Short mmCIF file of C-alpha atoms in Angstrom, two decimals:
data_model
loop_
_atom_site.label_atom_id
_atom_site.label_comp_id
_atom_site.label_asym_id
_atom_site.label_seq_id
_atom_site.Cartn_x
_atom_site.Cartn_y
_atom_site.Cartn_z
CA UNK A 1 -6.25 33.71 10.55
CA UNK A 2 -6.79 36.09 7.72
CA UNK A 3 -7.65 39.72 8.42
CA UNK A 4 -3.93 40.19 9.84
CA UNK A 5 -2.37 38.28 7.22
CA UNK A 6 -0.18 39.68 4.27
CA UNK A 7 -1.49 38.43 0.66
CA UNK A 8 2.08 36.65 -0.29
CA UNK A 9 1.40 34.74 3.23
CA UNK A 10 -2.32 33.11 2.09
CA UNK A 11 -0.41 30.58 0.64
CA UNK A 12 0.91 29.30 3.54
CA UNK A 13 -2.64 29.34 5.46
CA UNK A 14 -3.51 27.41 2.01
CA UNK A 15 -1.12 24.82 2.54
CA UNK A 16 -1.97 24.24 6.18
CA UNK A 17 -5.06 22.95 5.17
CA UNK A 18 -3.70 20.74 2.60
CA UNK A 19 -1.68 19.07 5.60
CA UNK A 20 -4.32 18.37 7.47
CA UNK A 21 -4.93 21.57 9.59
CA UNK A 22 -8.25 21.76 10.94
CA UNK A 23 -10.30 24.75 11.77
CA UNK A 24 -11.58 25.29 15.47
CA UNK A 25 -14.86 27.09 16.71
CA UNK A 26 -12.61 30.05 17.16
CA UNK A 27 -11.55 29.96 13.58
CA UNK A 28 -15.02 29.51 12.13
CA UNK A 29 -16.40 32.76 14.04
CA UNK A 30 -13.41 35.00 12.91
CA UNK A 31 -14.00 33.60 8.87
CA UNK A 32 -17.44 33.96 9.31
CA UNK A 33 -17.54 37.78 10.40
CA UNK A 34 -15.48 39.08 8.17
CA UNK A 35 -17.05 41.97 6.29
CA UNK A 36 -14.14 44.03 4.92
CA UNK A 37 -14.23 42.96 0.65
CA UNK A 38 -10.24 42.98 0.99
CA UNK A 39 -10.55 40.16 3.70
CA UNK A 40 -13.07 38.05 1.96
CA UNK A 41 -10.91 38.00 -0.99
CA UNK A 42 -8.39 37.16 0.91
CA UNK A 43 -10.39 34.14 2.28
CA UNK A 44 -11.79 33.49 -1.18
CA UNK A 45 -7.87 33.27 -2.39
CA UNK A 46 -7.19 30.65 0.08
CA UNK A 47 -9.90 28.47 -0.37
CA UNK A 48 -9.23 28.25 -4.67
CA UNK A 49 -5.70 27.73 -3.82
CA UNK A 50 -7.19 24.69 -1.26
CA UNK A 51 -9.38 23.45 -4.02
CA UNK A 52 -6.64 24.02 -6.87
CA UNK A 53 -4.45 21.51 -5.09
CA UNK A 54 -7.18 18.70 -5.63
CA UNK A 55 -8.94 19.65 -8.30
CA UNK A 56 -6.92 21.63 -10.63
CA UNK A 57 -9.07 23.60 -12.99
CA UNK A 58 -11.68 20.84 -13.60
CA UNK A 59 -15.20 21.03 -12.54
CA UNK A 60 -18.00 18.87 -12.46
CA UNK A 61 -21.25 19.31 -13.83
CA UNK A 62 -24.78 18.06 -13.13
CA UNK A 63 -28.48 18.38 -14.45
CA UNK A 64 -31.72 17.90 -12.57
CA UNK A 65 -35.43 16.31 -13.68
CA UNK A 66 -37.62 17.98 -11.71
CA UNK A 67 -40.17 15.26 -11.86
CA UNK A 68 -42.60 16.27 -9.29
CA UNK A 69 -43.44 18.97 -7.68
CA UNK A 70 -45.98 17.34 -5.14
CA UNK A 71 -45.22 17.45 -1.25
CA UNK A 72 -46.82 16.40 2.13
CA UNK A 73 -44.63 18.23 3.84
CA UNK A 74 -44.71 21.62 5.17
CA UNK A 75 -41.61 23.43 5.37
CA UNK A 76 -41.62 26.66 6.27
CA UNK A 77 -39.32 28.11 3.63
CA UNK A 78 -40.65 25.89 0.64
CA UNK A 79 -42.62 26.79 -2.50
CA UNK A 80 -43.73 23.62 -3.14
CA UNK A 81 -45.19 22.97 0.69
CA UNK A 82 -48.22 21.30 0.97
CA UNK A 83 -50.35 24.01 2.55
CA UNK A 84 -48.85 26.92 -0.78
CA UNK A 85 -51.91 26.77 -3.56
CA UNK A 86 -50.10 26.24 -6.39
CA UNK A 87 -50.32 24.74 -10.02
CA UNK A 88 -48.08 21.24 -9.54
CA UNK A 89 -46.87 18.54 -11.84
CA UNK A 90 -46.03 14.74 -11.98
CA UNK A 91 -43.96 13.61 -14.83
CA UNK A 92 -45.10 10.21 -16.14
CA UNK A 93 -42.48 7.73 -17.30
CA UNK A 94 -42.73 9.04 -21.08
CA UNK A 95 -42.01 12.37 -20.00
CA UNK A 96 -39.25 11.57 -17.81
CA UNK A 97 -37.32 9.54 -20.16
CA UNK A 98 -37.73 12.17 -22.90
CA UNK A 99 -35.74 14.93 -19.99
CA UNK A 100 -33.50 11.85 -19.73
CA UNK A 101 -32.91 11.54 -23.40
CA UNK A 102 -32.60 15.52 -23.93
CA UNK A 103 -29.97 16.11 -21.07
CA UNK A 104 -27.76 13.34 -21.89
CA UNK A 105 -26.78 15.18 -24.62
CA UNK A 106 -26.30 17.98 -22.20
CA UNK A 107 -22.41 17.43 -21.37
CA UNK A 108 -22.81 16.75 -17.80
CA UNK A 109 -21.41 13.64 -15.15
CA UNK A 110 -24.88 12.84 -13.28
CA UNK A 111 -28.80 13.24 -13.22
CA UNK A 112 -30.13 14.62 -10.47
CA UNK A 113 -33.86 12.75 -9.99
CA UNK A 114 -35.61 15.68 -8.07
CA UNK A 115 -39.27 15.88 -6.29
CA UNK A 116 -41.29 17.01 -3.33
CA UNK A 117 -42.13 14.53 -0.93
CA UNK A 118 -44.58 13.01 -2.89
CA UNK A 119 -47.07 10.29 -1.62
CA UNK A 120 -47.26 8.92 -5.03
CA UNK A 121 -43.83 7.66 -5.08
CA UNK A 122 -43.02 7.73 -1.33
CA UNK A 123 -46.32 4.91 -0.49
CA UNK A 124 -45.52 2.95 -3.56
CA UNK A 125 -41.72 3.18 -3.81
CA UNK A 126 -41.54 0.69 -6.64
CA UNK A 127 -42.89 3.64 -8.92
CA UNK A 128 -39.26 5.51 -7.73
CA UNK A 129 -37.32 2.17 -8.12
CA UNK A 130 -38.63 2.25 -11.94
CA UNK A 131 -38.00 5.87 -12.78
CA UNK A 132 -34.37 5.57 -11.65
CA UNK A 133 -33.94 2.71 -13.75
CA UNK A 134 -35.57 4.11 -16.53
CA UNK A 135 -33.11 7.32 -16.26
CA UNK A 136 -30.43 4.91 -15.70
CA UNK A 137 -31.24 2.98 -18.73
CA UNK A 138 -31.30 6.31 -20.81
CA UNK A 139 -28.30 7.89 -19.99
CA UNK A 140 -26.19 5.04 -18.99
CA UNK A 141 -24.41 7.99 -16.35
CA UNK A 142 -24.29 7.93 -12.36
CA UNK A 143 -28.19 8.82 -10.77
CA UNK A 144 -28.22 11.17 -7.61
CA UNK A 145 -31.63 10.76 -5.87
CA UNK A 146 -33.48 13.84 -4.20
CA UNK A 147 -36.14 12.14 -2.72
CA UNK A 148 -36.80 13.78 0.90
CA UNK A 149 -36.46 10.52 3.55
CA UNK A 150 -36.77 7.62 2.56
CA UNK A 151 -36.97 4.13 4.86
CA UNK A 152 -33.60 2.03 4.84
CA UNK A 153 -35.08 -0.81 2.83
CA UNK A 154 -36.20 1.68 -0.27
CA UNK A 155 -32.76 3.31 0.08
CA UNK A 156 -31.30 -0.07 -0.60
CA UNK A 157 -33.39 -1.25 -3.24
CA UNK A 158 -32.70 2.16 -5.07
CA UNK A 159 -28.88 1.46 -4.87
CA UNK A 160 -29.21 -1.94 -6.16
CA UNK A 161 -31.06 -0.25 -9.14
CA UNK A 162 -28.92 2.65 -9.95
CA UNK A 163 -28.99 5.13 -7.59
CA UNK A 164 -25.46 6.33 -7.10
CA UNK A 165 -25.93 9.88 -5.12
CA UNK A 166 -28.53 10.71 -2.36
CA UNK A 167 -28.55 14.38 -1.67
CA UNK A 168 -30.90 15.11 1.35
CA UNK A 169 -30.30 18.45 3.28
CA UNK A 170 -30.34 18.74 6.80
CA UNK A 171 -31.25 22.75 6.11
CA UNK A 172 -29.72 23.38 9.55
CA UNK A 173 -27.90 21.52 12.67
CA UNK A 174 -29.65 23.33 14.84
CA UNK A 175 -32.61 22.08 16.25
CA UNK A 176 -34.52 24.81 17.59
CA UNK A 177 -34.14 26.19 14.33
CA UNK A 178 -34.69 22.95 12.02
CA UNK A 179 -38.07 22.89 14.11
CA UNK A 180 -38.60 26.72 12.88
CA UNK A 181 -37.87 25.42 8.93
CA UNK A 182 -39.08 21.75 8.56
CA UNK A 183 -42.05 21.97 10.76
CA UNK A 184 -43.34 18.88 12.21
CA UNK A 185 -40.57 15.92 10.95
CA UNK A 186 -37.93 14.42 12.31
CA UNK A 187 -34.28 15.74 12.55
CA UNK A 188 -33.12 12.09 13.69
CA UNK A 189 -34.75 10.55 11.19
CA UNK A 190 -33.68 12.63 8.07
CA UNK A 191 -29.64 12.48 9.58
CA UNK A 192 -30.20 8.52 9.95
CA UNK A 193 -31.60 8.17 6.31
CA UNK A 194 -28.36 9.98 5.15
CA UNK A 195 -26.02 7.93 7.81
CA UNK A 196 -27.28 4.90 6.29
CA UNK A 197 -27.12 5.88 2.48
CA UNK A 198 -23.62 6.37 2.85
CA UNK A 199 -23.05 2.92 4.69
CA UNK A 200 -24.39 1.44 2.20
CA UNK A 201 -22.25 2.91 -0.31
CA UNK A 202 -24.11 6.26 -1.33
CA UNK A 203 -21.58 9.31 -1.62
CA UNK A 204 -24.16 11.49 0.38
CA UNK A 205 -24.68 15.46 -0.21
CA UNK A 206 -25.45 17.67 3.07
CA UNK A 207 -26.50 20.91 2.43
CA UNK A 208 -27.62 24.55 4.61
CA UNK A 209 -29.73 27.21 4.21
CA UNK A 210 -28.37 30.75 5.13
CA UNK A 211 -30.15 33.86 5.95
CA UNK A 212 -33.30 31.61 7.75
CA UNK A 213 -32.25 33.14 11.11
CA UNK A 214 -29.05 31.57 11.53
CA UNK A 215 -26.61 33.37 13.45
CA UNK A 216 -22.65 32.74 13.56
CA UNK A 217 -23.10 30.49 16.49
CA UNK A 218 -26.01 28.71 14.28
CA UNK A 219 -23.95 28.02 11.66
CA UNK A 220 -20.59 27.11 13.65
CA UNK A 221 -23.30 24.30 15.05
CA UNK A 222 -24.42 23.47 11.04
CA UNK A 223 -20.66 23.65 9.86
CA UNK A 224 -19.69 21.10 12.71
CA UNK A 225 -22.72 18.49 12.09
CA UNK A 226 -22.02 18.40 8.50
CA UNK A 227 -18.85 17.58 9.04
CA UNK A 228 -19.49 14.92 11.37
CA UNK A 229 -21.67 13.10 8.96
CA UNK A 230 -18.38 12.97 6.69
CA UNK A 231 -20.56 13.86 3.17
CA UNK A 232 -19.34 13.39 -0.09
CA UNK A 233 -20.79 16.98 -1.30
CA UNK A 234 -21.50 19.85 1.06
CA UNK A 235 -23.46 22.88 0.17
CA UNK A 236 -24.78 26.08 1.29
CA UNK A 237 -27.57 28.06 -0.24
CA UNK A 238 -29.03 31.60 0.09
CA UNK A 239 -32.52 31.80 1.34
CA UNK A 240 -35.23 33.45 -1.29
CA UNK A 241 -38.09 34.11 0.31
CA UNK A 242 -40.84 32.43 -1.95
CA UNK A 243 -44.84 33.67 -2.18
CA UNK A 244 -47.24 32.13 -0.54
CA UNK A 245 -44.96 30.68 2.14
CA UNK A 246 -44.93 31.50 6.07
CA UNK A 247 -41.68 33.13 5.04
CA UNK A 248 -42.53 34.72 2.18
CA UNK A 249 -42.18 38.26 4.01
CA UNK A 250 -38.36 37.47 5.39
CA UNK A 251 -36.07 40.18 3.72
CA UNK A 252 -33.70 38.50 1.86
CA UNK A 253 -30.37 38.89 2.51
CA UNK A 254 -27.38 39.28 0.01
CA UNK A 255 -25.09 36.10 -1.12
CA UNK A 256 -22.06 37.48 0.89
CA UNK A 257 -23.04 34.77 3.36
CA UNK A 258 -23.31 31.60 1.34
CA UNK A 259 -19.99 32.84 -0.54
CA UNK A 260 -18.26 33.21 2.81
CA UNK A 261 -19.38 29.61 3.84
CA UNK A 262 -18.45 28.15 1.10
CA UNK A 263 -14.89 29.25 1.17
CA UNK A 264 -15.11 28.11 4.62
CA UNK A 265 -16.45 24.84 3.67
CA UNK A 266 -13.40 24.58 1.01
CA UNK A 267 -10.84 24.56 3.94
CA UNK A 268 -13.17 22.53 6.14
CA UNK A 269 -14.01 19.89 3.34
CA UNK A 270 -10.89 20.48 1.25
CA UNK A 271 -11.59 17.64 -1.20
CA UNK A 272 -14.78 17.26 -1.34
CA UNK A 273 -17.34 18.45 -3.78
CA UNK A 274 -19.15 22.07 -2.91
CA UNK A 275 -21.66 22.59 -5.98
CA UNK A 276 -22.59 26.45 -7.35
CA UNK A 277 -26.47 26.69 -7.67
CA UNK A 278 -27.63 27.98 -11.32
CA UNK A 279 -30.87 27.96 -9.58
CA UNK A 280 -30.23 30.88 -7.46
CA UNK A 281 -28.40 33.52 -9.84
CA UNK A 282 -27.77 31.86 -13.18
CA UNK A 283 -24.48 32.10 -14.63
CA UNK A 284 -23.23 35.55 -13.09
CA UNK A 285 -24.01 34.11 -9.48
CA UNK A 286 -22.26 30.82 -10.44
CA UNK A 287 -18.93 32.50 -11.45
CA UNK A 288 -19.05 34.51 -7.80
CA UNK A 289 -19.58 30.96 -6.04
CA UNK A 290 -16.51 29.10 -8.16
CA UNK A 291 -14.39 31.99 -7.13
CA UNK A 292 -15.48 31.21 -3.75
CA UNK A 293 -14.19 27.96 -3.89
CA UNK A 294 -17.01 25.54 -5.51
CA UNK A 295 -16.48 22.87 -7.91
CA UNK A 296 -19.84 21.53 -8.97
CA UNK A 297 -21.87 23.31 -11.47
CA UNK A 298 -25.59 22.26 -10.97
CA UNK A 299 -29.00 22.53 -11.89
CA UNK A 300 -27.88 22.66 -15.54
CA UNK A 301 -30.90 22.24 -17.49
CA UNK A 302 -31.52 22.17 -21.41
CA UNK A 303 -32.19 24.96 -23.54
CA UNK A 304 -36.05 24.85 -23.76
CA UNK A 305 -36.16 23.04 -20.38
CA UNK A 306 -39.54 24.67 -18.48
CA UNK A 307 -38.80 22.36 -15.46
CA UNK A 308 -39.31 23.68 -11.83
CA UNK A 309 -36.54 24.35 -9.61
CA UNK A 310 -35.93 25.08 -5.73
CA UNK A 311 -35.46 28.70 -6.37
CA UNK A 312 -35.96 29.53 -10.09
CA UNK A 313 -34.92 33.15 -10.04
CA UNK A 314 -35.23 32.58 -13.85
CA UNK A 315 -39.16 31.74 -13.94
CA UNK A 316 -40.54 33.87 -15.62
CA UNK A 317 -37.38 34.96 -18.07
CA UNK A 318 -38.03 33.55 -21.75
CA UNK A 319 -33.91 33.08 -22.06
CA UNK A 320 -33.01 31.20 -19.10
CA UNK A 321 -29.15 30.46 -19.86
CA UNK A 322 -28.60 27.18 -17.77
CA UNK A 323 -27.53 24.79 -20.79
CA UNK A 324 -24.43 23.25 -20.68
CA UNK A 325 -23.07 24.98 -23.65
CA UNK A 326 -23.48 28.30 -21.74
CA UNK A 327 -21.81 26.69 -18.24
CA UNK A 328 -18.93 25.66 -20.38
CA UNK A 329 -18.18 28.76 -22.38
CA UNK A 330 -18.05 30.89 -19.43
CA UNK A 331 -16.01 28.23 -17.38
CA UNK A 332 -13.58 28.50 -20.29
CA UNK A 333 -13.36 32.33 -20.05
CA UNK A 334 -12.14 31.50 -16.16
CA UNK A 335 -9.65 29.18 -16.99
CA UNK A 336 -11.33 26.31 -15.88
CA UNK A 337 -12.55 23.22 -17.94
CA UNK A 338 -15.14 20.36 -17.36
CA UNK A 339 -13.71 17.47 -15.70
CA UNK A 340 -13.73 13.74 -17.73
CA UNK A 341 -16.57 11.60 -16.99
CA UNK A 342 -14.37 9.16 -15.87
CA UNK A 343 -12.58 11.59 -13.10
CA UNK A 344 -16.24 11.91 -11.69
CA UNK A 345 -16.87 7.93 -12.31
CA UNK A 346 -13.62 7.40 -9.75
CA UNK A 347 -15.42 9.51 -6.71
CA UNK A 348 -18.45 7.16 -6.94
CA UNK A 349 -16.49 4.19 -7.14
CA UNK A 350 -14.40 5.08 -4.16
CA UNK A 351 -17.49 5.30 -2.20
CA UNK A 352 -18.88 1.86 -3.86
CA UNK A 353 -15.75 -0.09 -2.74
CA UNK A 354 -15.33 1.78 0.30
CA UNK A 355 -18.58 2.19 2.09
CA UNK A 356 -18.01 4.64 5.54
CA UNK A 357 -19.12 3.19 8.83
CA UNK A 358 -21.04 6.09 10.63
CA UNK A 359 -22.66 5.47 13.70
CA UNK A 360 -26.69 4.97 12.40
CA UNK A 361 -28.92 7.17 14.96
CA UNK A 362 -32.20 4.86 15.43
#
């Protein structure tokens, strides 16, 4: 599909996919063991000239609160698990609005209201319900939700006050493995929560972890149950192996993977949204991921932001360099530009006025 393939001929495998063309198992497994740096490029071209034609050079841009970093849970891959002794936080209301007030003035099109699993908010959901309405009230822009499951009824009463976005990743399609990585819940139950959001009229993120012990056919069986939830934002991340987790000791393996998949998610999800983690390599490692294909800039944060996130290669650094002002100036160096607020207002509308009918798994 690519290896063989002359460079003034990628344009033609690019325009394919705009018609409609869709990749088959065979396909996947050729993209996805390519190794030769003249062949990834090659798949890299195709996938910016895929997300060119819906796009154009705009991007979108999004900032997180990391409002708690409490969990039951006890995923296997997880700083913030339950069983890891480490120092944790809860935001209260005053603090949150303050992050609210501070990255409004961040340039970005959403919020991104962040925790663990927290029993706090997940027994009394009301105390969620308020803090998204709070944010809401604060920076008057669209509210993604990163709650871990949540029950249909609190999923609805979070849409009717604000919530806009519910990004919940599956972390794998494959079971034996999703038993490996989120030990002891429910993969029926998280897919369902997501199904539902976006009948509702959620646009829905799915997202993957990479270099967790996923082979190619792994991921094939990832790639295909993402796209059968029909998401609004797909992602892929690079594992990094976090201390004092059961995988703590898991050699980490370089980002050629995630930036493969997510030139392979371009042509599988060809207008969609596929974000670039700051969390993971900062600004250098969100450059590689745009020229990948990506067209989401996230976990923007403010200047003298010391919120938690997933990853946070950037812990410890004093200068952490993931405030809008330093997104944009680089993005301007590539040619590309922020996209208008009301460009990213239109995708959430869309999904508003036209919720999807999934089939719900019980």
């Amino acid at each position: 599909m690519i290896s063989n393939i002359n460079y003034w001929d990628l344009d033609a495998v690019a325009d394919s996919i705009i018609r409609g063309r869709k990749l088959t198992d065979d396909n996947l497994r050729e993209l996805l063991s390519l190794t030769e740096e003249e062949d990834i490029q090659k798949l890299n071209y195709v996938a910016r000239k895929v997300r060119d034609h819906f796009f154009g050079n705009r991007v979108f841009l999004y900032s997180f609160v990391y409002f708690s970093t409490h969990c039951k849970n006890n995923c296997a891959f997880c700083y913030y698990n339950r069983c890891n002794d480490i120092q944790r936080y809860r935001l209260d209301m005053d603090e949150i609005r303050s992050i609210a007030r501070a990255v409004k003035n961040e340039t970005i099109h959403m919020v991104d209201l962040t925790m663990g699993e927290d029993p706090y908010f997940h027994n009394e959901p009301e105390k969620f319900v308020d803090v998204v309405k709070a944010v809401k009230e604060e920076t008057g822009l669209p509210i993604m939700i990163s709650p871990g499951v949540m029950d249909d009824t609190t999923l609805t009463k979070l849409h009717e006050n604000g919530a806009n976005f519910l990004a919940l990743y599956q972390e794998t399609h494959d079971k034996d493995l999703y038993r490996k990585l989120r030990v002891g819940q429910s993969f029926d139950e998280r897919n369902h929560a997501r199904q539902f959001a976006k009948n509702i009229g959620y646009c829905v993120e799915d997202g993957i972890l990479t270099g967790v012990g996923n082979d190619i056919e792994s991921t094939i069986v990832s790639l295909r149950g993402m796209e059968n939830g029909q998401p609004d934002m797909v992602r892929v991340m690079t594992f990094v192996p976090q201390e004092g987790t059961p995988l703590e000791e898991v050699d980490q393996e370089s980002s050629l993977s995630e930036l493969k998949i997510i030139s392979v998610l371009r042509l599988m999800f060809p207008d969609k949204l596929i974000p670039a983690s700051l969390d993971l390599e900062g600004i250098d490692g969100m450059v590689h991921r745009l020229n990948a294909g990506a067209n989401v800039v996230t976990s923007i944060i403010s200047a003298d932001s010391s919120l938690e996130g997933v990853v946070n290669y950037d812990r410890e650094l004093e200068e952490r360099d993931r405030d809008s002002k330093s997104v944009i100036k680089r993005l301007r160096s590539m040619g590309m530009e922020p996209a208008s607020q009301a460009e990213f207002n239109s995708i959430i509308e869309k999904r508003r006025t036209k919720p999807a009918r999934i089939p719900v798994v019980a």
